[in-house]
Short mmCIF file of C-alpha atoms and ligand atoms in Angstrom, two decimals:
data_model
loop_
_atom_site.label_atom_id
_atom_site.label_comp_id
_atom_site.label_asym_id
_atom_site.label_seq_id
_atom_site.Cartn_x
_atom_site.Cartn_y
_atom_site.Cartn_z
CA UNK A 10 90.67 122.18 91.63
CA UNK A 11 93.48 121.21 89.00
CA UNK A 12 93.57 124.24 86.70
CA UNK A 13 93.75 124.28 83.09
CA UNK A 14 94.93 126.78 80.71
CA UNK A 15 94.65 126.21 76.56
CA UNK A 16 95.22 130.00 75.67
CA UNK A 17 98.86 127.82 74.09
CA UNK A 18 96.60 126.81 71.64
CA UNK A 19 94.72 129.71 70.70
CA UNK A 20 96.97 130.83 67.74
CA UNK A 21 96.26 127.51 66.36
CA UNK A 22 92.84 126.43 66.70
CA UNK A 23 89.71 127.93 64.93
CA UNK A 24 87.48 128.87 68.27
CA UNK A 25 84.03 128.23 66.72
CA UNK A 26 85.75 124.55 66.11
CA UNK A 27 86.80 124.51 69.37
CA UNK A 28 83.67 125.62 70.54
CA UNK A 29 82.23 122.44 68.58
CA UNK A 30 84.93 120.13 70.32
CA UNK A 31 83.82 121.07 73.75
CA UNK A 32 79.71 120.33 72.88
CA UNK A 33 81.60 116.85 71.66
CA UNK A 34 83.28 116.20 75.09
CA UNK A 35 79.96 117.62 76.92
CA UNK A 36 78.26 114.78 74.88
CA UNK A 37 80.98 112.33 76.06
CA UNK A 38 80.74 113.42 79.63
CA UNK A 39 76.67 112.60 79.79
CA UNK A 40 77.97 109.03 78.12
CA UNK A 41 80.44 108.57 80.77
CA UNK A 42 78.23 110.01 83.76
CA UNK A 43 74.56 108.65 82.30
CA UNK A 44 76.79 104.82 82.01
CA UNK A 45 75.38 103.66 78.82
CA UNK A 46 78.90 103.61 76.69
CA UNK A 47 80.97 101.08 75.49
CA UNK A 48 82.62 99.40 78.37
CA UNK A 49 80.52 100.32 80.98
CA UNK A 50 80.83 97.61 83.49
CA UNK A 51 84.27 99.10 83.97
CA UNK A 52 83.37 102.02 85.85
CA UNK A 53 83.85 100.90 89.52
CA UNK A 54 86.90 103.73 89.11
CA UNK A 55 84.76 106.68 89.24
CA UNK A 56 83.33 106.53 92.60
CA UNK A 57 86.22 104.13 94.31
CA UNK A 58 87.40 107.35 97.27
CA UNK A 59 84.27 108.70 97.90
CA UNK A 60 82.84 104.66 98.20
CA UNK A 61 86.03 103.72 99.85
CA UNK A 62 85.54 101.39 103.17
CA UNK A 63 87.49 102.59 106.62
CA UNK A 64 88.04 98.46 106.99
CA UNK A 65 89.82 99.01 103.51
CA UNK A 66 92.01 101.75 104.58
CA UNK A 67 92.36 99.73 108.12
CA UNK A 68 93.41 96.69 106.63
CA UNK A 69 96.62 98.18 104.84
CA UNK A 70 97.27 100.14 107.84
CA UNK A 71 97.77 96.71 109.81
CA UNK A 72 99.85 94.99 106.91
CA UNK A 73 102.21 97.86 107.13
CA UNK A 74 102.33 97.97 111.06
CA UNK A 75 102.46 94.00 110.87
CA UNK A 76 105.53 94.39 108.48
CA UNK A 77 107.03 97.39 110.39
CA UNK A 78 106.91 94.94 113.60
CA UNK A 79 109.10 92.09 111.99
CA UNK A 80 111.45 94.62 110.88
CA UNK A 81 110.91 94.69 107.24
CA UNK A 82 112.78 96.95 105.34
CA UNK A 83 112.24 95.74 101.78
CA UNK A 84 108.91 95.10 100.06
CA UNK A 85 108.80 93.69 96.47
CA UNK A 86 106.17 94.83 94.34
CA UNK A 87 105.10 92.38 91.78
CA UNK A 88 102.98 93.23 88.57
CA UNK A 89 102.97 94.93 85.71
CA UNK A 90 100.63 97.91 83.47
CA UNK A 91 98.32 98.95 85.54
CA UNK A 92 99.74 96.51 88.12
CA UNK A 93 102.35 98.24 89.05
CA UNK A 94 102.23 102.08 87.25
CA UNK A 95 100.31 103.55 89.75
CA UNK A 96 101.56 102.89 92.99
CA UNK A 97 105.14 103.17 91.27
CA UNK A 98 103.94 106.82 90.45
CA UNK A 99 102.79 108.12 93.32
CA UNK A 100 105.87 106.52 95.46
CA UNK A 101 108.52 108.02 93.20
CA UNK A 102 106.48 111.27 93.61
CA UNK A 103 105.83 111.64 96.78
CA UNK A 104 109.53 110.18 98.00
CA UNK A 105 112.58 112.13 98.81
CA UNK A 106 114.89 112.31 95.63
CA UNK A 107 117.84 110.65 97.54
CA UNK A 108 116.06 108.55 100.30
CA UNK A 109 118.19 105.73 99.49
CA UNK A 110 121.29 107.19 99.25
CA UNK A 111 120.43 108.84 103.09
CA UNK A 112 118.94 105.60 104.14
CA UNK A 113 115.69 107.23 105.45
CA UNK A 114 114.30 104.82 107.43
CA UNK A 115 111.06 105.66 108.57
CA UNK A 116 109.39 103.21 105.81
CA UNK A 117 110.45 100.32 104.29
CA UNK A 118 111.80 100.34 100.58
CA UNK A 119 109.19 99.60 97.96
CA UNK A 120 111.02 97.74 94.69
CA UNK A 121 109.06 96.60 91.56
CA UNK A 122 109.29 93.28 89.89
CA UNK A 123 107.02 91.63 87.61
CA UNK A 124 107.45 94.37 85.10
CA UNK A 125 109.92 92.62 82.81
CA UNK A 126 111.44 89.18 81.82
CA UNK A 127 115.15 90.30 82.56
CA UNK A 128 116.88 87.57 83.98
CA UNK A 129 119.42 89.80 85.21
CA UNK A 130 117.10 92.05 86.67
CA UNK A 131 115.73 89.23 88.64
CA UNK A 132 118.83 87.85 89.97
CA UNK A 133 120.21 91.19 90.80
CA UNK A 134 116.80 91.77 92.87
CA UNK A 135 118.16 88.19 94.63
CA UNK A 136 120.81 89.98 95.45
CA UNK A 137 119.44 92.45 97.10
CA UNK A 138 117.02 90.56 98.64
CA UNK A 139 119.55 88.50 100.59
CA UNK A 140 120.95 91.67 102.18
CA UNK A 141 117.75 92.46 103.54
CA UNK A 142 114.56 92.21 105.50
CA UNK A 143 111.90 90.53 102.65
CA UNK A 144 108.07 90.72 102.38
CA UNK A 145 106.24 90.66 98.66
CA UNK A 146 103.22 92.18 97.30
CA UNK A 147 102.00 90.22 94.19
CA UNK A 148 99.53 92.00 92.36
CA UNK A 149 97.59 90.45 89.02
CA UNK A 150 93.79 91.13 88.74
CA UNK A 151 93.52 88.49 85.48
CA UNK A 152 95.89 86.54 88.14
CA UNK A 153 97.49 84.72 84.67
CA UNK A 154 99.85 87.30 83.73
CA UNK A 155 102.67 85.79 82.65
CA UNK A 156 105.95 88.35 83.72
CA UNK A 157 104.66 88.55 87.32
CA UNK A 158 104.22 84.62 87.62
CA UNK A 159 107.55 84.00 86.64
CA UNK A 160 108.85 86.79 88.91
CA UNK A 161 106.52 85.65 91.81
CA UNK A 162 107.71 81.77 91.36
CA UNK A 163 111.03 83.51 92.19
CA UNK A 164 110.65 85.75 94.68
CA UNK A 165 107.94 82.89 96.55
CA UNK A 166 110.78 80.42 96.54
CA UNK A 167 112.84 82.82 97.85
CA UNK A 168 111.18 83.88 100.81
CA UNK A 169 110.13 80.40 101.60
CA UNK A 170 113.63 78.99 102.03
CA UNK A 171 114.52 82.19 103.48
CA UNK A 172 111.35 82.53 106.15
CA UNK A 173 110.09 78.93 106.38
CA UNK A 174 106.89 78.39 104.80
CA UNK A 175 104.90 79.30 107.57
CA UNK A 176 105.95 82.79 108.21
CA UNK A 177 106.39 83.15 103.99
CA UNK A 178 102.62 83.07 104.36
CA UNK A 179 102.61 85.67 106.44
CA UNK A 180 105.30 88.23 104.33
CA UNK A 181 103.48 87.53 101.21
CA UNK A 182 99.64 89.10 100.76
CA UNK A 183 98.44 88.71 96.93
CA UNK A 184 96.19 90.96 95.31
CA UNK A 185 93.53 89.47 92.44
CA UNK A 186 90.07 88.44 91.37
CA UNK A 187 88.05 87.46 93.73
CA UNK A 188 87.39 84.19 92.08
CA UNK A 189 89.01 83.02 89.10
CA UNK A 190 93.21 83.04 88.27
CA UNK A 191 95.94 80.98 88.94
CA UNK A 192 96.57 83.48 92.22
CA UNK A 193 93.49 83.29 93.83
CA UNK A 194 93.55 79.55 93.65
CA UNK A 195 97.21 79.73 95.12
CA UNK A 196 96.62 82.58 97.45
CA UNK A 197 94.39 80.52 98.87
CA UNK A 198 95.94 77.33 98.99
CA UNK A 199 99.14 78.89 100.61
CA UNK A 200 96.75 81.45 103.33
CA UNK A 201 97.68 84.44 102.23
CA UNK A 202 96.26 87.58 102.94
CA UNK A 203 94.42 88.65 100.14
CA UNK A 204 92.33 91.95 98.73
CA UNK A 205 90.34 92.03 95.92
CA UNK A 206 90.65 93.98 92.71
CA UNK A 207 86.67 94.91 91.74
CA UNK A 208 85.35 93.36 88.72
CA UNK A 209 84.42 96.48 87.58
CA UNK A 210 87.79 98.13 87.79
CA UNK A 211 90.73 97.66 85.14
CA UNK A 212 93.81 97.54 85.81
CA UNK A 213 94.86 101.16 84.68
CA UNK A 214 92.41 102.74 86.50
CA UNK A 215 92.84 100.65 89.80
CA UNK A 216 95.45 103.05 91.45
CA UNK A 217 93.43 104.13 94.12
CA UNK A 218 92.34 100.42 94.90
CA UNK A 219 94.63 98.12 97.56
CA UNK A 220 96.28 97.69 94.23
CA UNK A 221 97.89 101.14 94.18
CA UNK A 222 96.98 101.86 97.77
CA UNK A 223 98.98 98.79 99.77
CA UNK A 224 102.48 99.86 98.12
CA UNK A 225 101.87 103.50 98.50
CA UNK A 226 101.21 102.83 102.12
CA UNK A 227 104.29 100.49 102.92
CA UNK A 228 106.37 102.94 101.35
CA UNK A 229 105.24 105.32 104.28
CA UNK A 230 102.93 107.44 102.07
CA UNK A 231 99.84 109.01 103.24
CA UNK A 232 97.07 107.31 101.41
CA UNK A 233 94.46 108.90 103.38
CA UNK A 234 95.59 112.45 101.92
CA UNK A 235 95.73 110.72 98.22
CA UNK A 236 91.73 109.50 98.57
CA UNK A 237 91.04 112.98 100.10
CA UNK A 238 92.27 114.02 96.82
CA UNK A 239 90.96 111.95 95.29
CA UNK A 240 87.54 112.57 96.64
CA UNK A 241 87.45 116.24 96.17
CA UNK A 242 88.47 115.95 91.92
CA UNK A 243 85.46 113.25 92.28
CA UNK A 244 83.13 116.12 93.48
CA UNK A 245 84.63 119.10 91.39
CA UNK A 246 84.83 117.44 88.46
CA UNK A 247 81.48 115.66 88.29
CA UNK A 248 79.99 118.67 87.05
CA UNK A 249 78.76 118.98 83.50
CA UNK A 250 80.19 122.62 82.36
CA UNK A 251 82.29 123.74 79.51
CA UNK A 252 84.95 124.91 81.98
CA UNK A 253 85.24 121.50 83.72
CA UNK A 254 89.11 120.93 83.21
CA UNK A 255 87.92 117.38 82.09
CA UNK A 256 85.87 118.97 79.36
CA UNK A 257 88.99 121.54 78.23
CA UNK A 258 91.43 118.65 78.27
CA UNK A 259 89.50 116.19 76.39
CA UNK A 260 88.11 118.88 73.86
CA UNK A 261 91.19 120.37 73.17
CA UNK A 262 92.89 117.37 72.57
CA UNK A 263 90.92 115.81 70.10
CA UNK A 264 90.35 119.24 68.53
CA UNK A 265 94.13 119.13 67.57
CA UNK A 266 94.09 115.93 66.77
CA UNK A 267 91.15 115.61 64.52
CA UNK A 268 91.07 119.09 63.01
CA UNK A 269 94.77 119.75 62.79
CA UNK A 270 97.16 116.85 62.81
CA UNK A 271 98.64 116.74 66.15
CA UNK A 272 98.97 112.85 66.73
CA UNK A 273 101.51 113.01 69.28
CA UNK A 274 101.00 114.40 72.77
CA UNK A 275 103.77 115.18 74.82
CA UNK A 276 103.16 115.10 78.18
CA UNK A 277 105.98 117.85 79.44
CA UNK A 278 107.38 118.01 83.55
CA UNK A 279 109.73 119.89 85.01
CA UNK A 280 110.60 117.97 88.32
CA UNK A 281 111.98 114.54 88.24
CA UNK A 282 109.34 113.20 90.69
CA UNK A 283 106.84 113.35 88.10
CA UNK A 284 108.86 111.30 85.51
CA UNK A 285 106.62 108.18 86.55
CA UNK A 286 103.28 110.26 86.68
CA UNK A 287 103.83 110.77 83.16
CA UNK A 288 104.85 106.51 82.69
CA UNK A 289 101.07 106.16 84.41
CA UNK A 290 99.49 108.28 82.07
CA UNK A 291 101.03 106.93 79.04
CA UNK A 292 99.71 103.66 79.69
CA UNK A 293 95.92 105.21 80.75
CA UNK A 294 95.87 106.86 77.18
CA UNK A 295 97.83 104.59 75.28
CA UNK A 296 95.31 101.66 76.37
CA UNK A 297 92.22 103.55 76.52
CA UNK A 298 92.65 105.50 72.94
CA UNK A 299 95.11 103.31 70.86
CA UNK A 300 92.53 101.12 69.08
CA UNK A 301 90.42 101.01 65.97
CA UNK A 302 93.28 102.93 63.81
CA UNK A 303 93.24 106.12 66.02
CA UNK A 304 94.15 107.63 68.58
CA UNK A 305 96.95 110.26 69.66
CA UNK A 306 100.53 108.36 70.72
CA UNK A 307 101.57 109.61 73.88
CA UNK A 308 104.92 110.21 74.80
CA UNK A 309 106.68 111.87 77.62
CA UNK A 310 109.70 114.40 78.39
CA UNK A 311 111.55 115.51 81.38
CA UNK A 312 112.61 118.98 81.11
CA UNK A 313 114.60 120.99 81.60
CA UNK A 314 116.67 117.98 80.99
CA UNK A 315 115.12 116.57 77.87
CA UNK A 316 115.28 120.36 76.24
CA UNK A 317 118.74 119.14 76.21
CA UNK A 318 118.32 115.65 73.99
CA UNK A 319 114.12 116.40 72.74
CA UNK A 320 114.05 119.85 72.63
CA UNK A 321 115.43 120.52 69.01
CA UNK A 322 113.04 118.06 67.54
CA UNK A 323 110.52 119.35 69.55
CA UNK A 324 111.13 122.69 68.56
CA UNK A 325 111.92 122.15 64.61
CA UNK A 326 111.24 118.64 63.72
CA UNK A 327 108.04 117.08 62.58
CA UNK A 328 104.95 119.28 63.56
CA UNK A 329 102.82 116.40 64.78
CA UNK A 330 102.70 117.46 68.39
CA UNK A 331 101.24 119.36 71.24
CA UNK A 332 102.08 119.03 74.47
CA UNK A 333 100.59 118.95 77.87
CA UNK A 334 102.87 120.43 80.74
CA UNK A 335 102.27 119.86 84.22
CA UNK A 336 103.08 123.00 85.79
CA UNK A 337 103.48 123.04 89.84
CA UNK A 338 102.99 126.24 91.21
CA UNK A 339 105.56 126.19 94.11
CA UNK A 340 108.59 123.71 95.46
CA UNK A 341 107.82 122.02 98.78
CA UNK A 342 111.80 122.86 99.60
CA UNK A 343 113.98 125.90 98.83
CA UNK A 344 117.11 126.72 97.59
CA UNK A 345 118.20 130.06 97.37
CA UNK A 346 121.00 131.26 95.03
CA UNK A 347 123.71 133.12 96.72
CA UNK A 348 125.94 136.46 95.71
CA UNK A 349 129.13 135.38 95.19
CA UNK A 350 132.21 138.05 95.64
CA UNK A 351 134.35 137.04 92.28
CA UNK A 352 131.10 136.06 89.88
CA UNK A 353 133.32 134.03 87.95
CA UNK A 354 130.18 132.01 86.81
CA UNK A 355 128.63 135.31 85.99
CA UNK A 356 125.43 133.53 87.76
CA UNK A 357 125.27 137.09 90.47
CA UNK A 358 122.40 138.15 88.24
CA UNK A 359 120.30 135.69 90.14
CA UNK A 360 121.38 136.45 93.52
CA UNK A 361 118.50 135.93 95.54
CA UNK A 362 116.46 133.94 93.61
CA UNK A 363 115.08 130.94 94.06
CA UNK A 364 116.64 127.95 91.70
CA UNK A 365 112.38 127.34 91.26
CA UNK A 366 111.94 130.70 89.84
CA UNK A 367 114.78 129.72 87.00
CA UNK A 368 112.71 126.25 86.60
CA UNK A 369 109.58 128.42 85.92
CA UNK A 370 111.40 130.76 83.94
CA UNK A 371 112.60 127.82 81.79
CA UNK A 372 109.44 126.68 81.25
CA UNK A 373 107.49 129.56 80.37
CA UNK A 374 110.83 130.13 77.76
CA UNK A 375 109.89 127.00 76.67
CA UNK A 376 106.43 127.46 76.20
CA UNK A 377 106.74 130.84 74.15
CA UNK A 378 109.24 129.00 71.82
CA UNK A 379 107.67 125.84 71.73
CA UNK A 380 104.79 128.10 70.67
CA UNK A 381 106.88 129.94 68.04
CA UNK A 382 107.52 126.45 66.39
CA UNK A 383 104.09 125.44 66.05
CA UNK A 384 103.29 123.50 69.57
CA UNK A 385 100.26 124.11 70.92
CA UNK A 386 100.37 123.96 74.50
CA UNK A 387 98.08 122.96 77.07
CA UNK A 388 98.90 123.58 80.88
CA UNK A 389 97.27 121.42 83.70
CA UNK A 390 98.49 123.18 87.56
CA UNK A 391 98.49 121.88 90.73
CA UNK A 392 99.66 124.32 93.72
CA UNK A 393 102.39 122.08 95.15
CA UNK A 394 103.25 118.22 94.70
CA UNK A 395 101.76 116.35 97.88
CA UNK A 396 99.66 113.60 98.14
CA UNK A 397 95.93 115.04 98.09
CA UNK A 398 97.20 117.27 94.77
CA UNK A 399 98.70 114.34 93.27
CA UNK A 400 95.18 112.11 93.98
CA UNK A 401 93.33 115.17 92.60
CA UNK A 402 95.40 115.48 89.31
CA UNK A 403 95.33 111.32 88.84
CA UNK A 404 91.72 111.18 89.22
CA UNK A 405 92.06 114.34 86.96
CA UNK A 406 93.72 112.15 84.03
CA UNK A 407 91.36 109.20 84.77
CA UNK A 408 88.15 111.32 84.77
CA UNK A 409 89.17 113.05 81.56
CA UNK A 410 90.50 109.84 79.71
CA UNK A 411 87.31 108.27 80.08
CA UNK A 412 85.63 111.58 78.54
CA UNK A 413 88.39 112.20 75.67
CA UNK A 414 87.79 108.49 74.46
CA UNK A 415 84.40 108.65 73.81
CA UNK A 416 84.47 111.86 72.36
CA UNK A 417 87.12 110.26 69.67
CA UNK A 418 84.48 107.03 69.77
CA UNK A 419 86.62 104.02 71.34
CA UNK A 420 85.96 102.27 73.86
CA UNK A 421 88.14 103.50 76.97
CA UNK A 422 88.13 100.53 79.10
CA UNK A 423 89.22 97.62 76.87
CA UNK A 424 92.31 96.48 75.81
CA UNK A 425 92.39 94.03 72.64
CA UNK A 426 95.33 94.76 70.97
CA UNK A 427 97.47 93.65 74.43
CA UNK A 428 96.59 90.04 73.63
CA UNK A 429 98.73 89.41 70.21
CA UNK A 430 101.79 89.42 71.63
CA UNK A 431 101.49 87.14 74.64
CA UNK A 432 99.42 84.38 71.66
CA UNK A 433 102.84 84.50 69.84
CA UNK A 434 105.32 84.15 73.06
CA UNK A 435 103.00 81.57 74.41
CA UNK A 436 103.37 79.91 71.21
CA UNK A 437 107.05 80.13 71.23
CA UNK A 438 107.11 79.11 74.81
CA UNK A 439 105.52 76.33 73.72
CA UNK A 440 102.79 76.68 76.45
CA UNK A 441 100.37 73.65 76.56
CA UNK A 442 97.35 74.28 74.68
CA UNK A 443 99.38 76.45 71.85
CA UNK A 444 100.15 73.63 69.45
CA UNK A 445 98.66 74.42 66.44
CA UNK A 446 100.19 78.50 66.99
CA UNK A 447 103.39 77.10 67.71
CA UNK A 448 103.58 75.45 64.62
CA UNK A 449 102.78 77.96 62.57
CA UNK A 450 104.95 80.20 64.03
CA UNK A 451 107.77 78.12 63.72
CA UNK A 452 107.11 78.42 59.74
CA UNK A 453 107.62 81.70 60.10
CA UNK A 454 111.06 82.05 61.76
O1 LIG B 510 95.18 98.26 82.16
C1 LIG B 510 95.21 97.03 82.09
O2 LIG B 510 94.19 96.34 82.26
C2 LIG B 510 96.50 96.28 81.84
O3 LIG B 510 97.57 97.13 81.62
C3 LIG B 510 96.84 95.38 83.03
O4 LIG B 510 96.97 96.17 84.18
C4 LIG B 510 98.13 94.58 82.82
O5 LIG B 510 98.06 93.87 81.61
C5 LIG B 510 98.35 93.60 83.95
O6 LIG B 510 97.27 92.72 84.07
P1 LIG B 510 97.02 91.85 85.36
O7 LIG B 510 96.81 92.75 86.51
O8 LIG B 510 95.79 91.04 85.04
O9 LIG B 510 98.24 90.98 85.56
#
């Protein structure tokens, strides 16, 4: 079970109101398990492991084996949000820090497109792409999006002159609606292979749908362990209790924010590998919470570097924040600091140690200071950093976002505000069917 410790908040938080908080969040957690809230034909998430098809799991097995057999060695990822956080997460977690650099080759190299309109980014990806072995995921459940059409009319053309149409067909698989979007109707016109995002499954909670799971598996990660997680958090976490981890996190959270200001949440790691985890989860609570003229701004560090840039206004600046570290118990490798005979780095005081006892050492520092400067601090543990753990703390995040949001009173499964932006590029695109916008925007420039 993912653990979770608040005692970093108790010298801040009145514990009758927190005790108040957590009937809130056991309220919430009957809305989100009874399914009568708002936005409740977008909870296909909660039960998507333990409902999950073998034929599913089979199906990307084959794509990957199919790939493996032409020689692949370079998949692009196209999509973007939800599209593309979560099976960019889980890869950069679960992959060696330097597997490029040793040119591992026992998978083939996942790379994301899709994700922004840089034209340079785009035509270096060419670049690459001509050095090596091509197939393309495009992923878009609205299947309209409009950074991973342009990037797909790219890449498409691409491996088309490269492959010949007929075998482009079979190096390209998209993933979408089932019925509607301008990449259904082109997947298939063109015979792609194609899986289905479920209706009732947005796109930041569709990690753990061919969505996440087809680039997680390509990249030569173990997607059966990640759904075992997965399916265990689904269990554990499904029980109504005011020590459910679900029920802390969401609790606490809104506790500080309601009661006592804290409008920023810092989501705090202390292994590079989890730098995307926390790009995933700023997007889940950003989307699900941002709306209605609430909700707590999340942001992210990656310590111990960030102590280093962050950490002063973290420790003295504004006191608007809390932050939520994700503590990992022990390092899958190890690295032992040696004696050394002249101790000219005066470092022999560690002799022995392991480098991940100084990380832990750093961070409980951190903690005690953090709490000296008026940071509460919540802690959410895992025991190591493999795949089941990671599903388990995902699910974790998912589980309690949906609880957290109702117990502020937003809807967690829309997304309204995403829409103003892409009305005024359209506009300035001049996209057919914008006319009127795009003339009123002009008058504006
Ligand atoms: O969470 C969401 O629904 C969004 O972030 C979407 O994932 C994102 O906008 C991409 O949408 P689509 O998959 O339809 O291209």
């Amino acid at each position: 079970m993912v653990k979770i410790d608040v005692k970093g908040c108790d010298s801040f938080v009145d514990s009758a109101l927190y005790n108040e908080y957590v009937n809130k969040a056991l309220n919430a957690f009957d809305v989100l398990e009874s399914e009568n809230g708002a936005g409740n034909d977008f909870l296909g998430w909660k039960h998507l492991a333990s409902e999950m098809r073998e034929s599913t799991l089979a199906d990307i097995e084959a794509i990957k084996a199919a790939w493996e057999k032409k020689g692949v060695d370079l998949v692009i990822a196209i999509g973007i949000g939800g599209s593309y956080l979560g099976a960019k997460c889980v890869i950069e977690a679960l992959s060696h820090n330097f597997a490029k650099q040793l040119k591992k080759k026992e998978a083939a190299e996942v790379v994301f497109a899709g994700n922004n309109l840089s034209e340079e980014y785009l035509a270096e990806l060419m670049d690459l792409a001509s050095e090596r072995n091509v197939a393309c995921i495009v992923i878009s459940k609205s299947g309209t999006t409009t950074e991973p059409a342009v990037a797909f009319r790219v890449v498409k053309q691409f491996i088309e002159s490269h492959y010949g149409k007929k075998e482009a067909a079979h190096r390209i698989v998209a993933i979408t609606d089932a019925k509607k979007g301008a990449l259904k109707t082109l997947a298939t016109q063109e015979g792609y292979k194609t899986f289905v995002v479920p209706d009732n499954v947005g796109g930041r909670f569709s990690v753990f749908t061919p969505v996440g799971l087809l680039p997680i598996a390509v990249a030569g990660m173990d997607i059966r362990a990640l759904i075992d997680g997965v399916k265990k958090a689904e269990k554990e976490l499904a029980v109504k209790s005011a020590e459910n981890p679900a029920v802390v996190y969401a609790a606490m959270r809104n506790l500080l924010f309601k009661e006592y200001g804290k409008s920023t949440e810092i989501l705090v790691n202390y292994n590079p590998k989890l730098t995307y985890v926390a790009e995933w989860w700023k997007q889940l609570y950003g989307e699900s919470e941002g709306k209605d003229g609430t909700g707590i701004y999340p942001a992210s560090v990656n310590n111990t570097a960030d102590l280093h840039s962050m950490g002063q206004f973290i420790q003295e600046g504004t006191r608007i924040m809390f932050e939520t570290v994700l503590h990992v118990d022990s390092a899958r490798r190890s690295v032992v600091i040696e004696s050394d005979s002249q101790n000219l780095d005066q470092l022999n005081y560690l002799a022995g140690k392991h480098v991940e006892h100084c990380n832990h050492m750093a961070e409980l520092g951190t903690r005690i200071a953090h709490i000296d400067g008026g940071v509460p601090q919540i802690q959410i543990g895992i025991e190591t950093l493999d795949a089941k753990r990671l599903g388990e703390v995902l699910y974790f995040f998912e589980f309690a976002c949906g609880i957290s949001a109702y117990t502020l009173g937003v809807n967690p499964f829309n997304q309204p505000g995403v829409e103003a932006y892409k009305k005024n590029m359209f506009a300035l695109l001049e996209k057919p069917g914008y006319e009127e916008a795009t003339k009123a925007i002009k008058e504006r420039l």
